XYZ file of C-alpha atoms in Angstrom:
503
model
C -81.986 56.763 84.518
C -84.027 53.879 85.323
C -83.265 50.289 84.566
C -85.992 50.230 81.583
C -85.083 53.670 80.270
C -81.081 52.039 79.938
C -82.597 49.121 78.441
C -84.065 50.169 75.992
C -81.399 52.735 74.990
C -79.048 49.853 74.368
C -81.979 48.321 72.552
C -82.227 50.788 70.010
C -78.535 50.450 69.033
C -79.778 47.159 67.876
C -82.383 49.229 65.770
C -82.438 48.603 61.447
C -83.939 50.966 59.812
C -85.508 50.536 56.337
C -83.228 53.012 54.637
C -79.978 51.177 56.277
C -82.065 47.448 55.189
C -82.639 48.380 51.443
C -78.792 50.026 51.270
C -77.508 46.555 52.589
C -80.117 44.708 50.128
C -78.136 46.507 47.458
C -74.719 45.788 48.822
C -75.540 42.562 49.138
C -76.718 42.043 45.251
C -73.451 44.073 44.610
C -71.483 41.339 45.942
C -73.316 38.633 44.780
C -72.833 39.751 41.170
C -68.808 40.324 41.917
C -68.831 36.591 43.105
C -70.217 35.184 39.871
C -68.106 37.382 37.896
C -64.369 36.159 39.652
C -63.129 34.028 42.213
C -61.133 35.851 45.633
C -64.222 37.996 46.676
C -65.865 38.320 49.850
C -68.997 36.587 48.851
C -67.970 33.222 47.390
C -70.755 31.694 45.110
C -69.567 28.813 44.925
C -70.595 26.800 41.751
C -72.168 23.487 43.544
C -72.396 22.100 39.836
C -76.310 20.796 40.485
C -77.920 22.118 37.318
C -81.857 20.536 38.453
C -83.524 20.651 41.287
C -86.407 17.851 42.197
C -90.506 18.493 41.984
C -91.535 15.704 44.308
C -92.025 12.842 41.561
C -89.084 11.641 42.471
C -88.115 8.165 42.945
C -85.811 4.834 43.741
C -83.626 4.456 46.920
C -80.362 6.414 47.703
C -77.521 6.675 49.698
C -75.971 9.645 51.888
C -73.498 9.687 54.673
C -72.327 13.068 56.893
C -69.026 13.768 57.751
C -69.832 16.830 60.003
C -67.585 16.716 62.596
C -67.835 14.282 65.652
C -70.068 11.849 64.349
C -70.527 9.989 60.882
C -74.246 9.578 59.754
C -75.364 7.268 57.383
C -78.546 7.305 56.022
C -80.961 5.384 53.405
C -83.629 7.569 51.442
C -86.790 5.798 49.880
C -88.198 8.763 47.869
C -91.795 7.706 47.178
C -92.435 10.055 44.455
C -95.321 12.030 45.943
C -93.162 14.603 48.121
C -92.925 12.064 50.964
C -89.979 10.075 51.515
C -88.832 7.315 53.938
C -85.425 7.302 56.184
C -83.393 5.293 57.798
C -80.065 6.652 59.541
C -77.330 5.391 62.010
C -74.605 7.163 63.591
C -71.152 6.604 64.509
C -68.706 8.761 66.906
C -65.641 9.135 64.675
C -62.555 8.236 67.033
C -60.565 10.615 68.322
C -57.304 9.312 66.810
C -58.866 8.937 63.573
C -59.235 12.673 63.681
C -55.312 13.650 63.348
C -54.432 10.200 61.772
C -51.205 9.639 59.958
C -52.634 9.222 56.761
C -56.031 9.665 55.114
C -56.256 5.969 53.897
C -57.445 5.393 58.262
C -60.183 7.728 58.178
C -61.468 6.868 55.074
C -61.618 3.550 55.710
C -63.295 3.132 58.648
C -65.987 5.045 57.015
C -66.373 2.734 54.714
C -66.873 0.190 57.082
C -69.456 1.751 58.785
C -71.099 2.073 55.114
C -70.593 -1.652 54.670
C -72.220 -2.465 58.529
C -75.072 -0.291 57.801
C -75.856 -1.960 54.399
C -75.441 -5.656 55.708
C -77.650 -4.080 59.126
C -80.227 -2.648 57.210
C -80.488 -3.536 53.339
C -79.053 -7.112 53.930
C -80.796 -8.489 50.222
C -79.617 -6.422 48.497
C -75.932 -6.440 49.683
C -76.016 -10.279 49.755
C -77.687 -10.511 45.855
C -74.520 -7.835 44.687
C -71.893 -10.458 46.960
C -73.339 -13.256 45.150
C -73.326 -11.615 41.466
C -69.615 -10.459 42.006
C -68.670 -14.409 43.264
C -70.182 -15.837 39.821
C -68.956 -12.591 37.473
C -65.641 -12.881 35.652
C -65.335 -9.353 35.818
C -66.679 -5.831 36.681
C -68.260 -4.957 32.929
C -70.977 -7.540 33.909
C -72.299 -5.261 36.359
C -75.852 -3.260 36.175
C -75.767 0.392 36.945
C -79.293 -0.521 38.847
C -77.351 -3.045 41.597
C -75.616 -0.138 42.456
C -76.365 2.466 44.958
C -75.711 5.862 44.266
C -74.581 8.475 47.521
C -74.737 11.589 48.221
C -71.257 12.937 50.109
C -71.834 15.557 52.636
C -68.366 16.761 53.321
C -68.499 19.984 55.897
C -64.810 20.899 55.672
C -63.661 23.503 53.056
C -63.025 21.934 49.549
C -62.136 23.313 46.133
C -65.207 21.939 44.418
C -64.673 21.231 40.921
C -67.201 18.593 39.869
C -70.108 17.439 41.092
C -68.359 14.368 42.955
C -64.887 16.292 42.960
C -63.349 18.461 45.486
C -59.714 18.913 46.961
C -59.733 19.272 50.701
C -58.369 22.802 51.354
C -58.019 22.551 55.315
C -59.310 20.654 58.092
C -61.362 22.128 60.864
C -63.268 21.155 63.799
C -59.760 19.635 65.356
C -59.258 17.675 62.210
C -55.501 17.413 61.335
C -54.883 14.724 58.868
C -52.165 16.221 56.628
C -51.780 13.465 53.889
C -55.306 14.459 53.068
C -54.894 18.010 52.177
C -54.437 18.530 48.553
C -56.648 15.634 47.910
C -60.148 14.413 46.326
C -62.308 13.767 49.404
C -64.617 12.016 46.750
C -61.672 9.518 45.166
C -60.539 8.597 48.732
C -63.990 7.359 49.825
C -64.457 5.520 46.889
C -61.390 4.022 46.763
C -62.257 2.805 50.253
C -65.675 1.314 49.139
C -63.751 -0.099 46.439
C -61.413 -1.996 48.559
C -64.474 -3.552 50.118
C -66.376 -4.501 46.921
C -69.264 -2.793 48.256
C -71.845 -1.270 45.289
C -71.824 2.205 46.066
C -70.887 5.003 43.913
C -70.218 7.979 45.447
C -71.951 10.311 42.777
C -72.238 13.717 44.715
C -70.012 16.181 46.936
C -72.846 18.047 49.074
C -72.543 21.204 50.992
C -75.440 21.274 53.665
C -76.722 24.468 52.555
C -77.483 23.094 48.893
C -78.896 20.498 50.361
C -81.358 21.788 52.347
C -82.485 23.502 48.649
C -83.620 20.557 47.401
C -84.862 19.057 50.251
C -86.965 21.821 50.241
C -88.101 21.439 46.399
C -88.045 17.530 46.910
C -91.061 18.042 49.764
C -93.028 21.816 48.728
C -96.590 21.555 48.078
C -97.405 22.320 44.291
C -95.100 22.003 41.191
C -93.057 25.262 41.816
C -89.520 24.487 42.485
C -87.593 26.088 45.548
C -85.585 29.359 44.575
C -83.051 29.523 47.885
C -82.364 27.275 50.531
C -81.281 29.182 53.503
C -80.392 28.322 57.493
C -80.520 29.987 60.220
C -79.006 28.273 63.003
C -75.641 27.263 64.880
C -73.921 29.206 61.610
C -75.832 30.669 58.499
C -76.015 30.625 54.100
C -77.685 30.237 51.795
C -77.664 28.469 48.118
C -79.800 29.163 45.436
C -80.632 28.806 41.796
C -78.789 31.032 39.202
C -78.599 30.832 35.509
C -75.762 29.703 34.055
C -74.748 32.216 31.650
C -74.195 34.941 34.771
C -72.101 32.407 36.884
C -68.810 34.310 34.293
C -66.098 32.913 36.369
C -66.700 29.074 35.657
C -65.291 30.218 32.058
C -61.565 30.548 33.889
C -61.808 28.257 36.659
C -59.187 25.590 36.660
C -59.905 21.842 36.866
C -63.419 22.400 36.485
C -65.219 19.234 35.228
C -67.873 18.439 32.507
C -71.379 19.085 33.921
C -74.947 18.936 32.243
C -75.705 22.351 30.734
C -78.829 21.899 29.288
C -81.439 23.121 31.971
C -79.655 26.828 31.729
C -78.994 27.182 35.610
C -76.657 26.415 38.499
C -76.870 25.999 42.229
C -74.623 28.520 43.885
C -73.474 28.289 47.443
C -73.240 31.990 48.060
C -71.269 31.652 51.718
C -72.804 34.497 52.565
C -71.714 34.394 55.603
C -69.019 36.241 54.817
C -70.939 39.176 53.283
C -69.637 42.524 53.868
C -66.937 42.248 55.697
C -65.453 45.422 55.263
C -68.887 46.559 57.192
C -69.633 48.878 54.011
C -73.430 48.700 55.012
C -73.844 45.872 57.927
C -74.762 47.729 61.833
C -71.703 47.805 63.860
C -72.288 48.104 67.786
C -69.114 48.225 70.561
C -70.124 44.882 71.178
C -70.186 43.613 67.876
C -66.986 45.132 67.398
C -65.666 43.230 70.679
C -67.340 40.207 70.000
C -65.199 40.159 66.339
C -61.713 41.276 67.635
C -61.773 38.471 70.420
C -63.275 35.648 68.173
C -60.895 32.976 66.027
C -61.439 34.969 62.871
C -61.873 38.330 63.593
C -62.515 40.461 60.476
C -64.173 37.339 58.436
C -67.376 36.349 58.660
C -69.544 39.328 59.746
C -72.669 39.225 58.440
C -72.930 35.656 60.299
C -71.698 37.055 63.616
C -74.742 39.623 63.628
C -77.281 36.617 62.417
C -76.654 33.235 63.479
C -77.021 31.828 66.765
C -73.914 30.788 67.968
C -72.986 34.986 68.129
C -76.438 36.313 69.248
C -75.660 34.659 73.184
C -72.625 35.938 73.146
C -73.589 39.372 71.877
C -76.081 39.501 74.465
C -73.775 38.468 77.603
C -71.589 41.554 76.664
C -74.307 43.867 76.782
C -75.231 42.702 79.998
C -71.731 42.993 81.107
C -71.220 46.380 79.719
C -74.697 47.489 81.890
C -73.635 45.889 84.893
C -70.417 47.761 84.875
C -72.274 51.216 84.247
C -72.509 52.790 87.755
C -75.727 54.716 86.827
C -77.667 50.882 85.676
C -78.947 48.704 88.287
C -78.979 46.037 86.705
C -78.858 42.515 89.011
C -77.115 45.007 91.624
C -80.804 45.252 93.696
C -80.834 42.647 96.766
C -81.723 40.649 97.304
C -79.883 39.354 93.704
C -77.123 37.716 93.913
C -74.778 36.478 90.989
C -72.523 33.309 91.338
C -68.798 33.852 91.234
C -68.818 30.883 88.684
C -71.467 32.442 86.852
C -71.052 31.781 83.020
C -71.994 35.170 82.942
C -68.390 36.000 83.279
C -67.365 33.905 80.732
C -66.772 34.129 76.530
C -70.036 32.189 75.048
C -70.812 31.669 78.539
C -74.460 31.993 77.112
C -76.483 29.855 74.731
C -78.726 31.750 72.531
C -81.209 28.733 73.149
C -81.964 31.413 76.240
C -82.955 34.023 73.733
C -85.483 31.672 72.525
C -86.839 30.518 75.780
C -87.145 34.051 77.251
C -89.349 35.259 74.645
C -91.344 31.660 74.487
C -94.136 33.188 76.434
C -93.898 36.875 76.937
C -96.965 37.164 78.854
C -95.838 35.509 81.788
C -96.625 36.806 85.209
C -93.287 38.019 87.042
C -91.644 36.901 83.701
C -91.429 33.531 84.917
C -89.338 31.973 81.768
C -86.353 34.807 82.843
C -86.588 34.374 86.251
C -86.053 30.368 85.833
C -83.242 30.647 83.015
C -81.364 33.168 84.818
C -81.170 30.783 87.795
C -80.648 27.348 86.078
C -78.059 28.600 82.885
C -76.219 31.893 84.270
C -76.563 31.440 88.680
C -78.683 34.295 89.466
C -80.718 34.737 91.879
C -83.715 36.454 93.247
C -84.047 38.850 90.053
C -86.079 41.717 89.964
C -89.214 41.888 88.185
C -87.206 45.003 86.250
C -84.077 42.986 86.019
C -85.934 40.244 83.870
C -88.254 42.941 82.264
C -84.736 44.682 80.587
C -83.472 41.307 79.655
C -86.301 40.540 77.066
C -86.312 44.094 75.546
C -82.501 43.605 74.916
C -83.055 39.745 74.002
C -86.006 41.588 71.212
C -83.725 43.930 70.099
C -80.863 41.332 69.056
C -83.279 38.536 68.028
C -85.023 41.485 65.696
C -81.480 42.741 64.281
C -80.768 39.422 63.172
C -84.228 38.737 61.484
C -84.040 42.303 59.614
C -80.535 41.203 58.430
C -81.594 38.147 57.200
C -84.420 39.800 55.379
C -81.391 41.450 53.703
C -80.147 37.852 52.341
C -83.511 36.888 51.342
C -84.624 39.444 49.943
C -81.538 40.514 47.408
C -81.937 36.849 46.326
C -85.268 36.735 45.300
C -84.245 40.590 43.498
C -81.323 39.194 41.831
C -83.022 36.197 40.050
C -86.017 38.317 38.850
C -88.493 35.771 40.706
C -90.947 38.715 41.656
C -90.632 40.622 37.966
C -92.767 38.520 36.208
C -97.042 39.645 36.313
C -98.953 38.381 38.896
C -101.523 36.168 37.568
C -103.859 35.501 39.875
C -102.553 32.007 39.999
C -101.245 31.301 43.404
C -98.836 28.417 41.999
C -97.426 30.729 39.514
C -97.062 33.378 41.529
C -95.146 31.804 44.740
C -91.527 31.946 45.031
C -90.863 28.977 47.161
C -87.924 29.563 50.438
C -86.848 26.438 52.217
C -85.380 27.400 55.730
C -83.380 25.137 58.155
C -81.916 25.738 61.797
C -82.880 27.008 65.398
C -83.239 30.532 64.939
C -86.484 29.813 62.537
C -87.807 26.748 63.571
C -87.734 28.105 67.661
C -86.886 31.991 68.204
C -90.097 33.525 68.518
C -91.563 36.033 66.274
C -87.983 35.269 63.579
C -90.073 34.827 60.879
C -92.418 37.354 61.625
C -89.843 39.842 61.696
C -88.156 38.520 58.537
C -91.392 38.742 56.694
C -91.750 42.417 58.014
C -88.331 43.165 56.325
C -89.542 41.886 53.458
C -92.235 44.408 52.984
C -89.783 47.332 53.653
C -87.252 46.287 50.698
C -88.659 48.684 48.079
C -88.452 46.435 45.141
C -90.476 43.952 47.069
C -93.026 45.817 49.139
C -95.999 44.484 50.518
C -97.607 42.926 47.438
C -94.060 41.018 46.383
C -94.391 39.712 50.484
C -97.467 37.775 50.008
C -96.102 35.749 46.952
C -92.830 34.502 49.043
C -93.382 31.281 50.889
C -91.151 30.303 53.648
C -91.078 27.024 54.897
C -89.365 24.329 56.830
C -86.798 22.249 54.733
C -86.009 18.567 56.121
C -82.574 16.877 56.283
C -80.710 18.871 53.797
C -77.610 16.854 54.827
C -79.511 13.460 54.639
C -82.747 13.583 52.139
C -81.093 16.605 50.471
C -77.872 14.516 49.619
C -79.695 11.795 48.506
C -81.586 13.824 46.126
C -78.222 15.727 44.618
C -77.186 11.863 44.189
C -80.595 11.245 42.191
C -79.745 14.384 40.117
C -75.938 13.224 39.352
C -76.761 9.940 38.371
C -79.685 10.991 36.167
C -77.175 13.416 34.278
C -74.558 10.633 33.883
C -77.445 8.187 32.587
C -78.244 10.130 29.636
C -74.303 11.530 28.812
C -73.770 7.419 29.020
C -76.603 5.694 28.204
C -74.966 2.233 27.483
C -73.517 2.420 30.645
């Protein structure tokens, strides 16, 4: 068998079928339905407690800081009120023995400070006017709500959200291990901390990223149609979209759950969808998908992301090439004059990037499929690769790339079912008619032809079809964890203006 013919053998396990994309568009509504009716299930929908999302008339100036992982972002959102907005951002490297601190009080507090260097850096006025009111006040009921800057709390570590500035740290991750903090209100210890400085910030939103980049997405959207799903595609993958309220069941029996503003009918739900399906009822399960989970840190969890986001599609792609190279019948880089280093990341787990996916495909026309040739020699150490070798490399690179578009289809598509976006007439009207998609991460803003081949899953759900395509429109969200934060702050302190309007 020649090296194509092998290729594209493996390729076509990578092959989704319509039949096998409409039976996991189904699964996947199945299980979105399960997650509003009870807590425990495999998709989460996770009740984000935003009940509005932004048009683009927005305006004032807001507050939002990022606790992601390494760094701490602060940031300062003008919205203008036209769908534009204005930004400005630092960032801090959070200390490694802040990290696994004795107590929460250490971290918490040096975030604060950065909060308090960035305001007196960049909004000076303003923080001087407030230090001058609180010198001459006898006390804190003196205070206007208007002096005080409201901020949006991105928080990417897993919380039990149960207001829309509440939620009890579950667990730490990214090498996190500050155990006083477990248990606790991520929310009330920041505050506390901005408290102890006098500062006049509010912390009047706990943001997940993916909600976020929803009304980022709404915030900046041409026309007056607001966004329906928020969705990202990159490092890891969900999506978070609007729901009425009288289907999300569970909040009836969930405990602790705060007070929020019922009267627009609807709910943001973080659907973690990540996590859809993994009992692999529907989702395409290759030997190397199948490897790829069983040696991972979670194996079992999390499947649907390990076939669609981009920090699995690298690694699913190094063991195919492994599993070639060790077949005695492929010659794959075995031709001289090839060689491979010893040290070659080849050999190792996620010893390649999916940013090499991308740059493969970046200009497929390429004589001698230049873009291979030099990635194989810079990234993995090989050398002097046949024309073949680098042809069979971008039909297996197409084949994963396409799996993962056609999957995400899946998630896209069952959302825009679900909510009944496309059941209403088409009108002629092309405002009226659009359901509006906000998209964030690598895989759609760089891999090549991902959004072509989402939109061409689109057209083969049945209840969608070619017609129900043309009225979805996709487009880039900005700063979900910065302008989208901001905006859930806007939202928050809107809905606690009018329940307190003496305030």
């Amino acid at each position: 068998m020649s090296l194509i013919s092998a290729a594209e053998k493996v390729a076509a396990e990578f092959e989704y079928p319509s039949k096998d994309l409409n039976d996991g568009v189904q699964e996947f509504m199945r299980e979105m339905e399960e997650g509003l009716q009870k807590t425990g299930t495999s998709m989460s929908q996770i009740p984000s407690y935003v009940t509005a999302v932004p048009n683009g008339t927005e305006k004032g100036l807001y507050l939002a800081v990022d606790l992601g992982g390494t760094n701490f972002r602060v940031c300062s959102i003008r919205l203008n009120g036209d769908t534009t907005f204005e930004i400005t951002q630092s960032r801090v490297a959070i200390p490694r023995e802040l990290q696994s601190a004795e107590t929460s009080k250490e971290l918490f507090s040096f975030l604060a400070k950065q909060i308090e260097t960035f305001l007196k850096t960049h909004h000076n006025d303003h923080f001087e006017a407030h230090i001058r009111r609180r010198q001459t006040m006898s006390g804190t009921a003196d205070y206007r709500e208007e002096q005080i800057f409201q901020l949006g709390f991105t928080f990417s570590f897993p919380v039990n959200q149960v207001g829309i500035n509440k939620g009890f740290l579950i667990r730490w991750t990214k090498g996190y291990n500050i155990k006083d903090a477990i248990g606790k209100d991520v929310c009330a210890l920041l505050q506390d901390e901005l408290d102890a400085l006098h500062l006049p910030v509010n912390v009047a939103a706990l943001v997940n990223d993916t909600v976020g980049t929803l009304m980022a997405r709404s915030y900046t959207s041409p026309g007056k149609t607001g966004t329906l799903l928020g969705a990202i595609f990159g490092t890891g993958t969900n999506g978070a979209y609007v729901e009425k309220l009288d289907k999300v069941v569970k909040m009836a029996t969930m405990e602790e759950s705060a007070d929020f503003d019922k009267s627009t009918g609807e709910m943001i739900i973080n659907t973690e969808w990540g996590s859809f399906d993994n009992p692999l009822r529907v989702l395409p399960n290759t030997s190397y998908d199948d490897q790829l989970d069983k040696e991972s840190v979670n194996p079992g969890i999390q499947m649907f992301e390990k076939r669609v986001s981009g920090m699995f599609l690298g690694e699913i792609l190094r063991r195919v090439i492994i599993s070639m190279m060790k077949d005695p019948n492929v010659q794959l880089f075995k031709n001289k004059p090839t060689t491979i280093a010893d040290n070659s990341p080849l050999y190792e787990q996620w010893g390649i990037d999916t940013k090499f996916l991308s740059d493969v495909l970046q200009d497929e026309t390429a004589k001698d499929y230049e873009p291979v040739k030099h990635w194989l020699e810079k990234n993995l150490k090989i050398t002097k690769a046949t024309a073949e070798d680098e042809k069979a490399i971008q039909i297996l690179v197409t084949a994963i790339g396409k799996r993962a578009a056609r999957l995400s289809a899946v998630a896209m598509g069952a959302v825009v079912i679900s909510t009944g976006k496309l059941d209403n007439a088409f009108t002629g009207n092309s405002e009226d008619d659009v359901v509006d998609i906000g998209v964030d991460g690598s895989l759609v803003e760089k891999y090549p032809h991902f959004q072509d081949y989402i939109r061409e899953g689109l057209r083969e759900i049945t209840a969608i079809g070619v017609e129900g395509e043309k009225r979805i429109r996709i487009g880039l969200a900005q700063d979900g964890s910065g302008v989208g934060a901001a905006l859930i702050a806007l939202v928050a302190d809107r809905v606690e203006s009018v329940q307190a309007p003496n305030r």
